[in-house]
Short mmCIF file of C-alpha atoms in Angstrom, two decimals:
data_model
loop_
_atom_site.label_atom_id
_atom_site.label_comp_id
_atom_site.label_asym_id
_atom_site.label_seq_id
_atom_site.Cartn_x
_atom_site.Cartn_y
_atom_site.Cartn_z
CA MET A 182 -111.12 -239.75 18.28
CA GLY A 183 -114.01 -237.24 17.88
CA THR A 184 -117.39 -236.70 16.26
CA LEU A 185 -117.88 -235.34 12.85
CA LYS A 186 -121.40 -233.74 12.00
CA VAL A 187 -121.95 -234.15 8.31
CA PRO A 188 -125.08 -234.13 5.96
CA CYS A 189 -127.14 -237.44 6.35
CA THR A 190 -126.24 -238.12 2.61
CA ILE A 191 -123.46 -236.93 0.41
CA VAL A 192 -123.32 -237.58 -3.33
CA CYS A 193 -120.03 -236.45 -4.69
CA GLU A 194 -119.72 -237.31 -8.33
CA ALA A 195 -120.10 -236.14 -11.84
CA GLY A 196 -123.50 -236.55 -13.26
CA ALA A 197 -124.93 -236.90 -9.61
CA LEU A 198 -128.44 -235.52 -10.57
CA GLU A 199 -128.64 -237.88 -13.61
CA GLY A 200 -127.13 -240.96 -12.11
CA ASN A 201 -129.34 -241.31 -8.92
CA SER A 202 -132.96 -241.67 -9.97
CA GLY A 203 -135.56 -241.41 -7.23
CA LEU A 204 -133.04 -239.77 -4.79
CA LEU A 205 -134.90 -236.35 -4.65
CA ALA A 206 -138.49 -237.98 -4.29
CA HIS A 207 -137.21 -239.20 -0.76
CA TYR A 208 -137.50 -235.66 0.57
CA GLY A 209 -140.95 -234.55 -0.33
CA ARG A 210 -143.51 -233.92 -3.15
CA LYS A 211 -143.03 -230.44 -3.94
CA ALA A 212 -139.71 -228.35 -3.75
CA LEU A 213 -139.10 -224.73 -3.38
CA ILE A 214 -135.85 -224.22 -5.46
CA VAL A 215 -133.99 -221.27 -4.02
CA THR A 216 -131.74 -219.71 -6.42
CA GLY A 217 -130.77 -216.46 -7.99
CA PRO A 218 -131.52 -214.83 -11.26
CA HIS A 219 -128.74 -216.17 -13.30
CA VAL A 220 -128.56 -219.63 -12.03
CA SER A 221 -132.20 -219.90 -12.58
CA ARG A 222 -131.56 -219.58 -16.44
CA SER A 223 -128.60 -221.78 -16.34
CA GLU A 224 -127.97 -225.40 -17.58
CA ALA A 225 -127.68 -226.36 -13.97
CA MET A 226 -131.44 -225.46 -13.25
CA GLN A 227 -132.35 -227.37 -16.33
CA ARG A 228 -130.60 -230.55 -15.03
CA LEU A 229 -132.04 -230.03 -11.71
CA THR A 230 -135.59 -229.59 -12.94
CA ALA A 231 -135.37 -232.57 -15.37
CA ALA A 232 -134.11 -234.56 -12.42
CA LEU A 233 -137.33 -233.58 -10.39
CA ASP A 234 -139.45 -234.30 -13.43
CA ARG A 235 -138.03 -237.81 -13.82
CA ASP A 236 -138.66 -238.34 -10.05
CA LYS A 237 -142.22 -237.08 -10.40
CA VAL A 238 -141.57 -234.26 -7.78
CA GLU A 239 -143.19 -230.94 -8.29
CA TYR A 240 -141.31 -227.71 -7.70
CA GLU A 241 -141.60 -223.92 -7.41
CA ILE A 242 -138.55 -221.72 -8.55
CA PHE A 243 -137.96 -218.80 -6.06
CA ASN A 244 -134.84 -216.81 -7.70
CA GLY A 245 -134.91 -213.74 -5.53
CA ILE A 246 -131.51 -214.26 -3.87
CA ASN A 247 -128.34 -212.27 -4.74
CA SER A 248 -124.79 -212.71 -3.49
CA GLU A 249 -125.69 -210.97 -0.26
CA PRO A 250 -129.03 -212.71 1.42
CA THR A 251 -131.07 -210.65 3.66
CA ASP A 252 -133.87 -211.17 6.16
CA ASN A 253 -136.17 -209.55 3.48
CA MET A 254 -135.49 -212.06 0.75
CA VAL A 255 -135.75 -214.85 3.46
CA LYS A 256 -139.10 -213.57 4.30
CA ALA A 257 -140.15 -213.40 0.61
CA GLY A 258 -139.03 -217.10 0.16
CA ALA A 259 -140.93 -218.24 3.00
CA ALA A 260 -144.17 -216.67 1.57
CA ALA A 261 -143.20 -218.27 -1.82
CA TYR A 262 -142.85 -221.64 -0.15
CA HIS A 263 -146.31 -221.37 1.70
CA ASN A 264 -148.12 -219.99 -1.25
CA ALA A 265 -146.89 -222.89 -3.55
CA ASN A 266 -147.54 -225.56 -0.80
CA CYS A 267 -143.94 -226.85 -0.66
CA ASP A 268 -142.79 -229.39 1.89
CA PHE A 269 -138.85 -229.15 1.22
CA CYS A 270 -136.29 -226.83 0.16
CA ILE A 271 -133.48 -227.07 -2.43
CA GLY A 272 -130.79 -224.55 -2.56
CA LEU A 273 -129.03 -224.31 -5.98
CA GLY A 274 -126.17 -222.00 -6.56
CA GLY A 275 -123.12 -220.61 -4.57
CA GLY A 276 -123.23 -220.34 -0.79
CA SER A 277 -125.76 -217.35 -0.84
CA PRO A 278 -128.64 -219.58 -2.24
CA ILE A 279 -128.00 -222.53 -0.04
CA ASP A 280 -127.66 -220.29 3.14
CA ALA A 281 -131.12 -218.56 2.23
CA ALA A 282 -132.69 -221.87 1.52
CA LYS A 283 -131.62 -222.86 5.28
CA ALA A 284 -133.09 -219.80 6.62
CA ILE A 285 -136.36 -220.05 4.50
CA ALA A 286 -136.76 -223.59 5.83
CA VAL A 287 -136.53 -222.08 9.36
CA MET A 288 -139.01 -219.25 8.54
CA THR A 289 -141.45 -221.62 7.19
CA ALA A 290 -141.52 -223.43 10.58
CA SER A 291 -141.25 -220.59 12.80
CA ASN A 292 -143.34 -217.61 14.06
CA GLU A 293 -140.31 -215.30 14.76
CA GLU A 294 -138.37 -213.33 12.70
CA ILE A 295 -135.13 -214.79 11.42
CA SER A 296 -133.09 -212.11 13.16
CA SER A 297 -134.27 -213.26 16.54
CA TYR A 298 -132.21 -216.47 16.13
CA MET A 299 -128.98 -214.55 16.26
CA GLY A 300 -126.91 -215.69 19.26
CA ARG A 301 -128.79 -218.88 20.11
CA GLU A 302 -129.19 -222.40 18.88
CA ILE A 303 -131.86 -222.87 16.24
CA ASP A 304 -133.39 -226.12 17.55
CA ILE A 305 -136.87 -226.20 15.80
CA THR A 306 -137.93 -228.95 13.33
CA VAL A 307 -137.66 -227.61 9.75
CA PRO A 308 -138.58 -228.95 6.34
CA PRO A 309 -135.76 -231.20 4.70
CA ILE A 310 -132.99 -229.18 3.10
CA VAL A 311 -131.12 -230.10 -0.13
CA ALA A 312 -127.95 -228.40 -0.97
CA CYS A 313 -126.86 -228.36 -4.62
CA PRO A 314 -123.75 -226.17 -5.01
CA THR A 315 -122.71 -224.90 -8.41
CA THR A 316 -119.41 -223.49 -7.06
CA ALA A 317 -116.42 -224.97 -5.16
CA GLY A 318 -115.86 -222.95 -2.30
CA THR A 319 -118.31 -222.14 0.45
CA GLY A 320 -118.98 -225.38 1.89
CA SER A 321 -122.65 -224.48 2.89
CA GLU A 322 -123.73 -227.91 1.71
CA ALA A 323 -121.87 -229.44 4.67
CA THR A 324 -122.37 -226.85 7.62
CA ARG A 325 -124.89 -226.11 10.41
CA PHE A 326 -124.67 -222.43 9.62
CA THR A 327 -126.04 -219.73 7.66
CA ILE A 328 -125.07 -216.11 7.22
CA ILE A 329 -127.95 -213.67 6.51
CA THR A 330 -127.89 -209.97 6.43
CA ASP A 331 -130.11 -208.04 9.08
CA THR A 332 -131.27 -204.96 7.15
CA GLN A 333 -132.25 -203.07 10.27
CA ARG A 334 -128.88 -203.45 12.05
CA GLY A 335 -126.45 -203.38 9.06
CA ILE A 336 -124.88 -206.91 10.04
CA LYS A 337 -124.39 -210.24 8.78
CA MET A 338 -125.82 -212.60 11.21
CA LEU A 339 -124.10 -215.97 11.70
CA LEU A 340 -126.77 -218.19 12.57
CA LYS A 341 -126.46 -221.91 13.70
CA GLY A 342 -128.09 -225.09 14.65
CA ASN A 343 -127.96 -228.65 13.69
CA THR A 344 -131.48 -228.40 11.98
CA LEU A 345 -129.53 -226.36 9.34
CA LEU A 346 -127.25 -229.14 8.29
CA PRO A 347 -128.68 -230.17 4.80
CA GLN A 348 -130.10 -233.73 4.63
CA LEU A 349 -128.75 -234.07 1.26
CA ALA A 350 -125.58 -232.73 -0.36
CA ILE A 351 -125.30 -233.10 -4.15
CA VAL A 352 -121.62 -232.13 -5.11
CA ASP A 353 -121.16 -232.22 -8.91
CA TYR A 354 -118.36 -230.21 -10.39
CA THR A 355 -119.93 -230.34 -13.81
CA LEU A 356 -122.83 -228.12 -12.51
CA GLY A 357 -120.28 -225.26 -12.12
CA ILE A 358 -118.61 -225.28 -15.62
CA GLY A 359 -119.07 -221.93 -17.14
CA ALA A 360 -118.97 -219.90 -13.97
CA PRO A 361 -117.30 -216.51 -14.27
CA ARG A 362 -113.53 -216.43 -13.45
CA SER A 363 -114.34 -214.05 -10.47
CA VAL A 364 -116.68 -216.53 -8.98
CA VAL A 365 -114.07 -219.47 -9.29
CA ILE A 366 -111.50 -217.30 -7.69
CA GLY A 367 -113.78 -216.08 -4.79
CA SER A 368 -115.14 -219.42 -4.01
CA GLY A 369 -111.84 -221.28 -4.40
CA LEU A 370 -110.00 -218.78 -1.88
CA ASP A 371 -113.10 -218.95 0.45
CA ALA A 372 -112.56 -222.66 0.55
CA LEU A 373 -108.82 -222.11 1.18
CA THR A 374 -109.66 -219.92 4.01
CA HIS A 375 -112.05 -222.28 5.40
CA ALA A 376 -109.36 -225.13 5.39
CA ILE A 377 -106.44 -223.12 6.90
CA GLU A 378 -108.84 -221.48 9.74
CA ALA A 379 -110.26 -224.95 10.68
CA TYR A 380 -106.71 -226.42 10.83
CA ILE A 381 -105.44 -223.52 13.34
CA SER A 382 -108.68 -223.34 15.14
CA ILE A 383 -108.48 -224.05 18.84
CA LYS A 384 -111.38 -226.48 18.21
CA ALA A 385 -109.70 -228.54 15.50
CA THR A 386 -109.74 -232.21 15.85
CA PRO A 387 -107.71 -235.09 14.46
CA GLU A 388 -110.72 -235.80 12.07
CA THR A 389 -110.80 -232.29 10.83
CA ASP A 390 -106.91 -231.94 10.58
CA ILE A 391 -106.92 -234.77 8.05
CA LEU A 392 -109.68 -233.16 5.82
CA ALA A 393 -108.23 -229.57 6.17
CA ALA A 394 -104.68 -230.61 5.21
CA ARG A 395 -105.94 -232.21 2.19
CA ALA A 396 -107.87 -229.41 1.14
CA VAL A 397 -105.29 -226.87 1.52
CA GLN A 398 -102.83 -228.90 -0.42
CA SER A 399 -105.40 -229.65 -3.04
CA ILE A 400 -106.69 -225.78 -3.35
CA ILE A 401 -103.18 -224.55 -3.67
CA ARG A 402 -102.31 -227.04 -6.38
CA HIS A 403 -105.34 -227.12 -8.41
CA LEU A 404 -107.11 -223.74 -8.35
CA PRO A 405 -104.45 -222.16 -10.55
CA GLU A 406 -105.08 -225.14 -12.85
CA VAL A 407 -108.61 -224.43 -13.17
CA LEU A 408 -108.00 -220.84 -13.89
CA GLN A 409 -105.59 -221.75 -16.63
CA ASN A 410 -107.89 -224.36 -18.10
CA GLY A 411 -111.51 -224.29 -17.13
CA ASP A 412 -112.06 -227.73 -18.95
CA ASN A 413 -109.61 -229.51 -16.65
CA LYS A 414 -112.00 -232.18 -15.29
CA THR A 415 -109.63 -233.54 -12.67
CA ALA A 416 -108.78 -230.16 -11.16
CA ARG A 417 -112.45 -229.16 -11.00
CA GLN A 418 -113.33 -232.54 -9.30
CA LYS A 419 -110.36 -231.91 -6.94
CA MET A 420 -111.61 -228.39 -6.12
CA ALA A 421 -115.28 -229.52 -5.48
CA GLN A 422 -114.02 -232.32 -3.11
CA ALA A 423 -111.61 -229.78 -1.47
CA ALA A 424 -114.61 -227.29 -0.97
CA LEU A 425 -116.70 -229.97 0.46
CA ASP A 426 -113.66 -231.22 2.91
CA ALA A 427 -113.26 -227.52 4.07
CA GLY A 428 -117.02 -227.32 4.68
CA ILE A 429 -117.03 -230.31 6.85
CA CYS A 430 -114.17 -228.77 8.77
CA ILE A 431 -115.59 -225.51 9.55
CA ASN A 432 -118.74 -227.12 10.48
CA ASN A 433 -116.90 -229.17 13.13
CA SER A 434 -113.92 -227.00 14.11
CA SER A 435 -115.17 -223.50 13.02
CA VAL A 436 -113.33 -220.39 11.65
CA THR A 437 -111.36 -217.79 13.40
CA VAL A 438 -110.51 -213.93 12.96
CA ILE A 439 -110.42 -213.86 9.10
CA HIS A 440 -114.11 -214.76 8.86
CA GLY A 441 -114.86 -212.83 11.89
CA MET A 442 -113.44 -209.63 10.22
CA SER A 443 -114.72 -210.64 6.82
CA ARG A 444 -118.50 -210.32 7.46
CA PRO A 445 -118.58 -206.84 8.52
CA ILE A 446 -116.78 -205.89 5.32
CA GLY A 447 -119.46 -207.59 3.20
CA ALA A 448 -122.27 -206.08 5.35
CA MET A 449 -120.95 -202.52 5.07
CA PHE A 450 -119.43 -202.41 1.66
CA HIS A 451 -121.23 -205.38 -0.18
CA VAL A 452 -117.91 -207.24 -1.06
CA PRO A 453 -118.60 -210.75 -2.06
CA HIS A 454 -117.68 -213.06 0.90
CA GLY A 455 -115.00 -215.19 -0.69
CA LEU A 456 -113.20 -211.97 -2.00
CA SER A 457 -113.36 -210.32 1.46
CA ASN A 458 -111.80 -213.38 2.99
CA ALA A 459 -108.97 -213.20 0.55
CA MET A 460 -108.43 -209.50 1.11
CA LEU A 461 -107.86 -210.19 4.75
CA LEU A 462 -105.89 -213.69 4.30
CA PRO A 463 -102.25 -212.41 4.04
CA THR A 464 -102.60 -209.82 6.67
CA CYS A 465 -104.49 -212.20 9.30
CA LEU A 466 -102.24 -215.13 8.61
CA ALA A 467 -99.00 -213.11 9.00
CA ASP A 468 -100.48 -211.93 12.32
CA MET A 469 -101.11 -215.50 13.44
CA ALA A 470 -98.14 -217.18 12.36
CA ASP A 471 -96.01 -216.92 15.21
CA ALA A 472 -98.80 -218.00 17.55
CA ALA A 473 -99.71 -221.10 15.72
CA ALA A 474 -96.09 -221.90 13.91
CA GLN A 475 -96.35 -225.51 14.57
CA ARG A 476 -99.68 -225.92 13.00
CA PHE A 477 -98.90 -223.36 10.01
CA ALA A 478 -95.55 -225.45 9.60
CA ALA A 479 -97.38 -228.74 9.27
CA LEU A 480 -99.65 -227.40 6.64
CA ALA A 481 -96.53 -225.98 4.77
CA ARG A 482 -94.92 -229.34 4.93
CA ASN A 483 -98.08 -231.42 3.91
CA ALA A 484 -98.52 -229.12 0.81
CA GLY A 485 -94.99 -229.69 -0.28
CA PHE A 486 -93.83 -226.11 0.32
CA ALA A 487 -91.52 -226.79 3.29
CA THR A 488 -89.43 -229.80 4.39
CA ALA A 489 -88.30 -231.23 7.60
CA ASP A 490 -85.25 -229.35 7.38
CA ASP A 491 -87.13 -226.03 7.77
CA THR A 492 -87.78 -224.82 11.40
CA ASP A 493 -91.32 -224.58 12.29
CA ALA A 494 -91.03 -220.73 11.99
CA GLU A 495 -89.56 -220.89 8.70
CA ALA A 496 -92.24 -223.27 7.41
CA ALA A 497 -94.97 -221.16 8.87
CA ARG A 498 -93.49 -217.94 6.89
CA ILE A 499 -93.41 -220.20 3.88
CA LEU A 500 -97.12 -221.09 4.14
CA VAL A 501 -97.88 -217.39 4.40
CA THR A 502 -95.69 -216.46 1.52
CA GLU A 503 -97.27 -219.19 -0.69
CA THR A 504 -100.63 -218.15 0.26
CA CYS A 505 -99.89 -214.54 -0.63
CA ARG A 506 -98.64 -215.84 -4.05
CA LEU A 507 -101.92 -217.42 -4.66
CA CYS A 508 -103.91 -214.31 -3.87
CA ASP A 509 -101.57 -212.48 -6.29
CA LEU A 510 -101.94 -215.07 -8.96
CA CYS A 511 -105.80 -214.63 -8.49
CA ASN A 512 -105.29 -210.85 -8.69
CA VAL A 513 -107.06 -210.20 -5.24
CA PRO A 514 -107.30 -206.48 -4.88
CA THR A 515 -106.57 -204.62 -1.54
CA LEU A 516 -109.53 -203.10 0.10
CA GLY A 517 -108.61 -199.72 -1.42
CA GLU A 518 -108.04 -201.10 -4.85
CA TYR A 519 -111.49 -202.56 -4.54
CA GLY A 520 -112.73 -199.21 -4.59
CA ILE A 521 -113.76 -198.87 -0.77
CA ASP A 522 -113.63 -195.07 0.12
CA GLU A 523 -111.01 -194.89 2.81
CA ALA A 524 -112.67 -192.01 4.89
CA GLN A 525 -115.89 -194.10 5.04
CA TYR A 526 -114.06 -197.27 5.78
CA MET A 527 -112.32 -195.52 8.70
CA GLN A 528 -115.36 -194.05 10.04
CA LEU A 529 -117.13 -197.68 10.27
CA ILE A 530 -113.92 -199.45 11.41
CA ASP A 531 -114.74 -199.45 15.15
CA LYS A 532 -118.42 -200.74 14.39
CA MET A 533 -116.80 -203.62 12.15
CA ALA A 534 -114.23 -204.35 14.87
CA ALA A 535 -116.87 -204.69 17.51
CA ASP A 536 -119.19 -206.80 15.01
CA ALA A 537 -116.23 -209.07 14.32
CA ILE A 538 -115.60 -209.83 17.87
CA THR A 539 -119.46 -210.15 18.87
CA SER A 540 -119.66 -213.00 16.02
CA GLY A 541 -117.32 -215.14 18.20
CA SER A 542 -115.12 -216.34 15.36
CA PRO A 543 -112.00 -214.63 16.64
CA GLY A 544 -112.26 -216.49 19.79
CA ASN A 545 -111.33 -219.59 17.97
CA ALA A 546 -107.97 -218.25 16.82
CA PRO A 547 -104.77 -219.58 18.07
CA LYS A 548 -104.14 -216.18 19.93
CA ALA A 549 -106.43 -213.77 21.60
CA TYR A 550 -108.14 -211.04 19.84
CA THR A 551 -109.70 -207.81 21.10
CA ALA A 552 -111.69 -205.26 18.99
CA ALA A 553 -108.59 -203.09 19.13
CA ASP A 554 -106.66 -205.89 17.48
CA CYS A 555 -109.19 -206.21 14.82
CA ARG A 556 -109.13 -202.49 14.13
CA ARG A 557 -105.29 -202.61 13.70
CA LEU A 558 -105.70 -205.52 11.26
CA TYR A 559 -108.38 -203.73 9.34
CA ILE A 560 -106.02 -200.78 8.80
CA GLU A 561 -103.00 -202.89 7.79
CA ALA A 562 -105.32 -205.00 5.28
CA TYR A 563 -106.45 -201.58 3.64
CA ASN A 564 -103.08 -200.24 3.31
CA ARG A 565 -101.34 -203.73 2.45
CA LYS A 566 -98.70 -203.56 -0.19
#
């Protein structure tokens, strides 16, 4: 048996903010709520501030985070934290505000630039971090990671440290009702990518295997149901739980080549993270299927796509086929269809491949990857039919 690193407290239920009086007061007297412009005007924000008012916790709202949090946004958030005399952070929204809240917490306790932490463990003591996701997908509420764009170098930094793991994760699917269809798709496919990559990672454990397999089965079944009927409470609850499960998995067994290659696409072309994962998912899974046939087959059988009568190779191909089918159902475009200029893409492909390898994520894949391999996969994904 292994060890699972998870947030100190996880509340996963509908009405979590309303049903847990006094919970937020445990983390400080004044919160910096880190969010984006849209969520700052949402019902989710109204519910959070009402809970803070009930618990007699003051707050300051910083809504300067967009879908690609940068070092400059983090610096501005840290200034807002100090100016308002806050003593803990709440990330409200998708993965970007939660990631930003983690980085802001670091900057409030450090004299260094956030970019200085790339490639080393963040081990300083930071203010408490509360994660309150409004999407079902990123899993940032359950991880020791944050992704921040370094504007000087044009790269997405994967920063890590146990100090980034939120003290509290509030997972309430009702906070995400009304999210745009594109957000539901992007976050849902992000969670699927997390779960599959965690399962086939060389760092997988028996504990993460259980959660990852459950998440894959749940997402493939329930994401189409949410897209068909956004009021399907059961499907939404299952998606929120699956996203949390997948987040716990990547926190412990990490991701592989898909995430490694996805981040440079986001940094160079500003493609939302979940969508860039989905654009790469069919190509990269097909490339890994032979090397991880037994693992792919186990996922396919667990999800009900394959049976014991199918060979591992057949079952692995079925998993790839079903994943492609889900991407098609979600109308995931190719990189070209998204509007990325092919000439510019090819001009940057060597940098993206090098950045993907430097991230370390491809090193967790079930087969060895070089920058040349990533370059090949980038080309295949752009031209995928």
